XYZ file of C-alpha atoms in Angstrom:
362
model
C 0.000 0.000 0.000
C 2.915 2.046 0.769
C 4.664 1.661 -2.663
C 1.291 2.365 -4.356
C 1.195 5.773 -2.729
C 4.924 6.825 -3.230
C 4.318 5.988 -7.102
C 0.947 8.002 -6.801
C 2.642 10.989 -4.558
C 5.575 11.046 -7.244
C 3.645 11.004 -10.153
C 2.330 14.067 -8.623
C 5.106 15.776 -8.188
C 5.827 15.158 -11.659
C 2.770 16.636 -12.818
C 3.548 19.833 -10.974
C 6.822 20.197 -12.423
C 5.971 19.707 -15.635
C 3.416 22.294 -15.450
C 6.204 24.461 -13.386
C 8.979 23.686 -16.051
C 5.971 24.651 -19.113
C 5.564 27.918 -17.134
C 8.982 28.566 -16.942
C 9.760 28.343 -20.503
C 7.081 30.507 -20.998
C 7.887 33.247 -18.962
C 11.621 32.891 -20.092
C 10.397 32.941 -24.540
C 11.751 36.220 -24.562
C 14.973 38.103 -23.683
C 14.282 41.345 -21.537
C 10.212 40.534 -21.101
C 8.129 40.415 -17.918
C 5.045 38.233 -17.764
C 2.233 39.244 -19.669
C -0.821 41.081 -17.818
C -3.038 37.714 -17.773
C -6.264 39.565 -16.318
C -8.842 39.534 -18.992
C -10.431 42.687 -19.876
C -13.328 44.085 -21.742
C -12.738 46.273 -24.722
C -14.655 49.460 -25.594
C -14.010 52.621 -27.999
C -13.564 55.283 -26.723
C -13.233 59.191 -28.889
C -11.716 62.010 -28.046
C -11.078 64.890 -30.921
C -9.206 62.742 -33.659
C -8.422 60.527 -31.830
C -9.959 56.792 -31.757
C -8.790 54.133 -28.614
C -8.928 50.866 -27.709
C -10.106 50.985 -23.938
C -9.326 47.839 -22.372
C -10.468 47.130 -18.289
C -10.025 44.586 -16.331
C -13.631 42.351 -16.297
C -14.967 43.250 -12.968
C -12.609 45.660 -11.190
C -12.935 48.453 -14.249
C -10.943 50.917 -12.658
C -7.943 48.818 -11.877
C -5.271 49.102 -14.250
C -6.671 49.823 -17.130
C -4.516 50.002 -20.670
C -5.716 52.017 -23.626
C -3.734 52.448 -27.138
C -5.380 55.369 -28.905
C -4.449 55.971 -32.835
C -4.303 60.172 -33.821
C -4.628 59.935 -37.089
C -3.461 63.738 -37.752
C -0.063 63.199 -36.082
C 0.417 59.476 -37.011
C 0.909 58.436 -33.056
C 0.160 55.883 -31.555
C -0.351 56.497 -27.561
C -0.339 53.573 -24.843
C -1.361 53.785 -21.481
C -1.203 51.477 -18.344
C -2.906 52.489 -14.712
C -4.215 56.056 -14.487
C -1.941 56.888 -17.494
C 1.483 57.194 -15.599
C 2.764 54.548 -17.666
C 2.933 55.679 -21.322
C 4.771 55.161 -24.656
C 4.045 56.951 -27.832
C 5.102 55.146 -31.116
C 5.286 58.011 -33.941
C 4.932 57.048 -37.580
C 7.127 59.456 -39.364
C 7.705 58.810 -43.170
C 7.577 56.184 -45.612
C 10.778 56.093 -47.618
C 12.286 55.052 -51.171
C 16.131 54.629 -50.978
C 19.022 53.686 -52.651
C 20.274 50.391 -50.964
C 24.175 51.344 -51.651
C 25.833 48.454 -50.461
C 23.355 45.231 -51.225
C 22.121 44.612 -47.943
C 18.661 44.916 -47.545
C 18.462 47.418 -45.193
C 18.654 51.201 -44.570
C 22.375 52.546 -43.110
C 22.889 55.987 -41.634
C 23.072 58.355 -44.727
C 22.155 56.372 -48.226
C 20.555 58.344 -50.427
C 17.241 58.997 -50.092
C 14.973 59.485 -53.494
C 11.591 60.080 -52.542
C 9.460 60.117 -49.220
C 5.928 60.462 -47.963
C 5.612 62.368 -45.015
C 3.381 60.224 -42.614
C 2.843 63.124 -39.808
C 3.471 67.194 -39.629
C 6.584 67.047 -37.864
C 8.631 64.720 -39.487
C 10.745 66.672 -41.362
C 11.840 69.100 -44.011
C 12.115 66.299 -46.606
C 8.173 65.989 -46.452
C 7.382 69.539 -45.723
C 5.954 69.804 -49.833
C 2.959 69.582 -50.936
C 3.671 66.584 -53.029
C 4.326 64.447 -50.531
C 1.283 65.035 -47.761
C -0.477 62.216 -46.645
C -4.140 62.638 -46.153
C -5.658 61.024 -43.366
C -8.710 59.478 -43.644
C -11.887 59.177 -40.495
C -10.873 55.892 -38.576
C -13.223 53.014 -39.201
C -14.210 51.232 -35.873
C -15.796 47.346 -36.326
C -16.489 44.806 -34.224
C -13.718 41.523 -34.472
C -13.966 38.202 -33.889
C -11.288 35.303 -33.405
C -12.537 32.161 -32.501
C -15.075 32.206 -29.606
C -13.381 35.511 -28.597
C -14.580 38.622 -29.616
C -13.461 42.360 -29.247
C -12.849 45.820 -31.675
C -10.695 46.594 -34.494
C -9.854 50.402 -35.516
C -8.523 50.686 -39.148
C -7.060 54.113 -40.312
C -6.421 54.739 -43.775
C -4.217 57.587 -44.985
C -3.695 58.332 -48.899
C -0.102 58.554 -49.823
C 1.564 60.435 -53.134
C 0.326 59.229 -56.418
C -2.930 56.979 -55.007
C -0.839 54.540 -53.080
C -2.008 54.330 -49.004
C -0.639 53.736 -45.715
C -3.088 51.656 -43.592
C -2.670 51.235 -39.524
C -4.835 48.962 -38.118
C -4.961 48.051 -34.241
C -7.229 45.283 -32.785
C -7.880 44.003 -29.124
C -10.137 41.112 -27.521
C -9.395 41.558 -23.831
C -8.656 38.136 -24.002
C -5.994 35.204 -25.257
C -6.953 35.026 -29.276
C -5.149 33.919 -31.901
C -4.917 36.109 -34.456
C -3.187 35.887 -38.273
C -0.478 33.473 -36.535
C -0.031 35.746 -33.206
C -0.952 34.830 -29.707
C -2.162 37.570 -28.216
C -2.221 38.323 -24.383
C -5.622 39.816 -22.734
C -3.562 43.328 -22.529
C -2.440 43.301 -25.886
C -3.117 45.118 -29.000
C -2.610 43.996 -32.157
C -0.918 46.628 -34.921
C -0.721 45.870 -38.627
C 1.076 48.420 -40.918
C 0.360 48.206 -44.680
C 1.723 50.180 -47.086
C 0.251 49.795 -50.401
C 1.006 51.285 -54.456
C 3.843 53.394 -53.431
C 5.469 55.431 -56.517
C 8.920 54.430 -56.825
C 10.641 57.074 -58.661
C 13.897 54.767 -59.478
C 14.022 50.746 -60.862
C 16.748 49.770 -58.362
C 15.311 51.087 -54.905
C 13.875 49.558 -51.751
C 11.057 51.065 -49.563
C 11.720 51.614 -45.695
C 9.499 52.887 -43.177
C 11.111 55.447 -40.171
C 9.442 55.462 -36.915
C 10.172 56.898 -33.625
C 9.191 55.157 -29.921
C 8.930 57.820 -27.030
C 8.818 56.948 -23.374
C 7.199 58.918 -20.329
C 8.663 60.096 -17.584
C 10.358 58.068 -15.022
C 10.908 55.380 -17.300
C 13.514 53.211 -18.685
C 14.177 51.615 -22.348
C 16.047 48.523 -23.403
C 16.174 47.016 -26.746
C 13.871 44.057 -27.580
C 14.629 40.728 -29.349
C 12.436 37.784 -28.824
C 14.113 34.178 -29.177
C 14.478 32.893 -32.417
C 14.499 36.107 -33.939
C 10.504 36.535 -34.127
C 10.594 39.973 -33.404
C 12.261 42.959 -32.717
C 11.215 46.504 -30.574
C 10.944 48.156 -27.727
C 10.699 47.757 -24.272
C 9.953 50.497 -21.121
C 9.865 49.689 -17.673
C 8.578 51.692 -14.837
C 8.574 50.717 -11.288
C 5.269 50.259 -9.156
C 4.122 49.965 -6.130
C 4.057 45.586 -6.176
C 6.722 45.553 -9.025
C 7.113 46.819 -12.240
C 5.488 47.698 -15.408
C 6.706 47.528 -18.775
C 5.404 48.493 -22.351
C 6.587 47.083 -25.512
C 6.279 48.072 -28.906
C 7.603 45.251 -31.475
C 7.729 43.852 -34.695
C 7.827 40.898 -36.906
C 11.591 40.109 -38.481
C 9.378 39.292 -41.712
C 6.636 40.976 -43.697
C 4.211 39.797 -46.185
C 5.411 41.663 -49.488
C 2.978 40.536 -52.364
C 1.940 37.353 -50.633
C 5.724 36.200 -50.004
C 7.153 35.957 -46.399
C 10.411 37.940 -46.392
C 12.720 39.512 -44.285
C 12.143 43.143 -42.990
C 15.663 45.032 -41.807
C 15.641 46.784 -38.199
C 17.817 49.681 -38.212
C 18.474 51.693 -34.853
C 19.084 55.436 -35.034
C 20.762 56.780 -32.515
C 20.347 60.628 -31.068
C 23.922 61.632 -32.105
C 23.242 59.450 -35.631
C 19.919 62.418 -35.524
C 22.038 65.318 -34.832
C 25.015 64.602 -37.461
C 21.670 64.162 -39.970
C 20.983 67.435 -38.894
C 24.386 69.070 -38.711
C 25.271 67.903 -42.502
C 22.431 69.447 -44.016
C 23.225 72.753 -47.109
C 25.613 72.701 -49.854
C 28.840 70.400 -48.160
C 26.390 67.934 -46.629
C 25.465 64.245 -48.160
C 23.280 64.499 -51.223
C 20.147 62.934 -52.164
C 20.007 60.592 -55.568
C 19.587 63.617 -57.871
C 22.119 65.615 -56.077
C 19.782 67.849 -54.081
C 21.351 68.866 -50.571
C 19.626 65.726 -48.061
C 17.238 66.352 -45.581
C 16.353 63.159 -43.328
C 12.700 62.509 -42.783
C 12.618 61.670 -39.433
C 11.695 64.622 -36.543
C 14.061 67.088 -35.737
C 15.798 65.850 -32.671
C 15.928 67.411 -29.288
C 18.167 67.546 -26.223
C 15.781 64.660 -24.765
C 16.925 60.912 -24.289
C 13.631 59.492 -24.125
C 13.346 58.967 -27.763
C 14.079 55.673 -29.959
C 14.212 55.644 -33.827
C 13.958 53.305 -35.850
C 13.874 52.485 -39.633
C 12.254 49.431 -40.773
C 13.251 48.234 -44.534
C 11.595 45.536 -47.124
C 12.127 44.487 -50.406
C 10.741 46.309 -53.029
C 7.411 45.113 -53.557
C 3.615 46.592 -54.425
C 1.715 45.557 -51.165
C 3.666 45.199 -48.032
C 2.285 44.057 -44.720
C 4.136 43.945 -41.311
C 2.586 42.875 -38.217
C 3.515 44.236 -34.875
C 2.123 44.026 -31.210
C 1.897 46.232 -28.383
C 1.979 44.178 -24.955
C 1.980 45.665 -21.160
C 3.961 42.971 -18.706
C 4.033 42.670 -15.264
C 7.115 41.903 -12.572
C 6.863 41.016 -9.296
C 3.093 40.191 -10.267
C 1.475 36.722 -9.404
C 0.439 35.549 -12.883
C 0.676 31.817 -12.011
C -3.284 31.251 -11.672
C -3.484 32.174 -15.421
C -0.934 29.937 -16.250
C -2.548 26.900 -18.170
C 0.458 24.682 -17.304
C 0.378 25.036 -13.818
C -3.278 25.241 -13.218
C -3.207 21.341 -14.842
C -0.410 20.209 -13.103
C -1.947 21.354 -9.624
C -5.078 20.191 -10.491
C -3.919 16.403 -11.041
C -1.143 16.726 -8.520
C -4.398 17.672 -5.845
C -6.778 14.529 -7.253
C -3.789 11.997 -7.312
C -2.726 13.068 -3.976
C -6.135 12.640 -2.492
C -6.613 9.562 -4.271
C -3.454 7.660 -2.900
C -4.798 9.193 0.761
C -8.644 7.369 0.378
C -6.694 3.883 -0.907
C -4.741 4.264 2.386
C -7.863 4.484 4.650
């Protein structure tokens, strides 16, 4: 009777660490990210001005916590909040960009020649301060979404770029773990897809990029982000809290879709300095666009602040590009175990093995 209960009692304890060892190598998927805010949430829309937001609260305790991601179509930002908006990160769209890819690699370096641009918001530049190249933002379309058995709301926002191409920014949320278009997506998390579609390439032999900026609030701190096998790249804040820590992240997929084809898509980081010298070596001894016209870089003129990423993300040369990316809030120092499917189980038949071997011993 004995040995029947130690097999039962180490089966058990088996269970549990299987389900311990599952949650582990969850919570460890990533390199620099916290546990995801489990807590499921209701989603609503919410207006203010031009601007449209996801609203998403936690399903009975409303005011805890909550995390909105607003889109301002005007200024092509996107604004996240966590808590009573202490927590924030503002991810900037700045300009679509044609380029000359100068030395084969697929991606945008520091100063290659830039041949055309569309200026994505008002502040992005003196490359995109023309007429020619002003995007016009269209009224945000709000829908209901569905994934599955989970439901929740999706905000697209069209903007018409140069020459009847568009730029389309679409963020979804179900306040709950969906899968969406191959992406797992957390209860706090917001889905973003970027599509850039008909752009008009000025040159045969250039490649398309698109420069973006990531701003953090106050009291915060940024790290780079790189997920495990390479899945994405971004941008990660952290902020401490009273019972922890909270961190944002804005990432990105290492591939797009360009014209139905899976391919790579180039991150390249900007630093501040990189910014100023962009700045500095503007007028008549500076670097030169394509057709020899003194450069101007289309990102925002940079300040004395360090709160403020940039980025540049480059694909091949195609006629529809898509590129999904995520925005996720994460918890430390949070207990996040009860929404942990792999635990849960393993505790679960740990407890009804356990009591079994105890009623065969009576």
């Amino acid at each position: 009777m004995r040995t029947r209960t130690l097999i039962v009692v180490t089966l058990a304890a088996l269970l549990l660490g299987a389900g311990l060892i599952v949650q582990a190598q969850d919570a460890n998927d990533t390199d620099g990210e916290s546990a995801p805010d489990e807590h499921e949430r209701t989603v609503a829309i919410e207006r203010e001005g031009s601007t449209v937001t996801l609203a998403l609260e936690r399903r009975g305790e409303p005011d805890t916590d909550p995390v909105t991601v607003g889109f301002d179509p005007p200024n092509a930002t996107l604004d996240v909040a966590y808590g009573a908006g202490e927590t924030t990160m503002t991810v900037a769209f700045e300009a679509i960009v044609e380029y000359t890819d100068d030395n084969g690699n697929g991606t945008y370096d520091f100063g290659e020649p830039i041949v055309s641009s569309a200026r994505l918001s008002p502040t992005s530049g003196e490359a995109n301060a023309s007429e020619g190249n002003q995007t016009r933002w269209a009224a945000p379309i709000v829908t209901n979404a569905t994934s599955g058995q989970a439901e929740g709301k999706r905000v697209v926002a069209p903007a018409e770029i140069p020459s009847n191409g568009t730029f389309t920014i679409e963020i979804e949320a179900y306040g709950e773990r969906a899968q969406v278009r191959n992406v797992t997506l957390s209860p706090a998390s917001v889905r973003v897809g970027l599509t850039t579609r008909g752009y008009d390439f000025q040159r045969e032999d250039t490649e398309l990029a698109l420069f973006l900026a990531v701003v953090m609030g106050d009291d915060q701190t940024g790290d780079q982000y790189r997920a495990r096998g390479e899945r994405q790249r971004g941008f990660l804040t952290a902020e401490d809290v009273d019972d922890g820590s909270v961190n944002l992240l804005f990432a990105w997929g290492t591939t797009a879709t360009v014209d139905g084809e899976q391919l790579i898509a180039q991150t390249t980081q900007l630093g501040i300095e990189e910014a100023r010298r962009g700045e500095e070596t503007q007028g008549e001894e500076g670097r030169r666009t394509a057709e020899g016209e003194p450069e101007t870089q289309p990102w925002r003129q940079p300040d004395d602040e360090e709160d403020t990423e940039r980025y540049v993300l480059s694909y091949p040369r195609g006629d529809r590009i898509e590129h999904a990316a995520e925005v996720e809030v994460g918890l430390d120092g949070a207990d996040t175990t009860d929404d942990a499917p792999g635990v849960g189980l393993a505790l679960t038949a740990s407890m009804l093995l356990a009591a079994a071997a105890l009623r065969r011993d009576r």
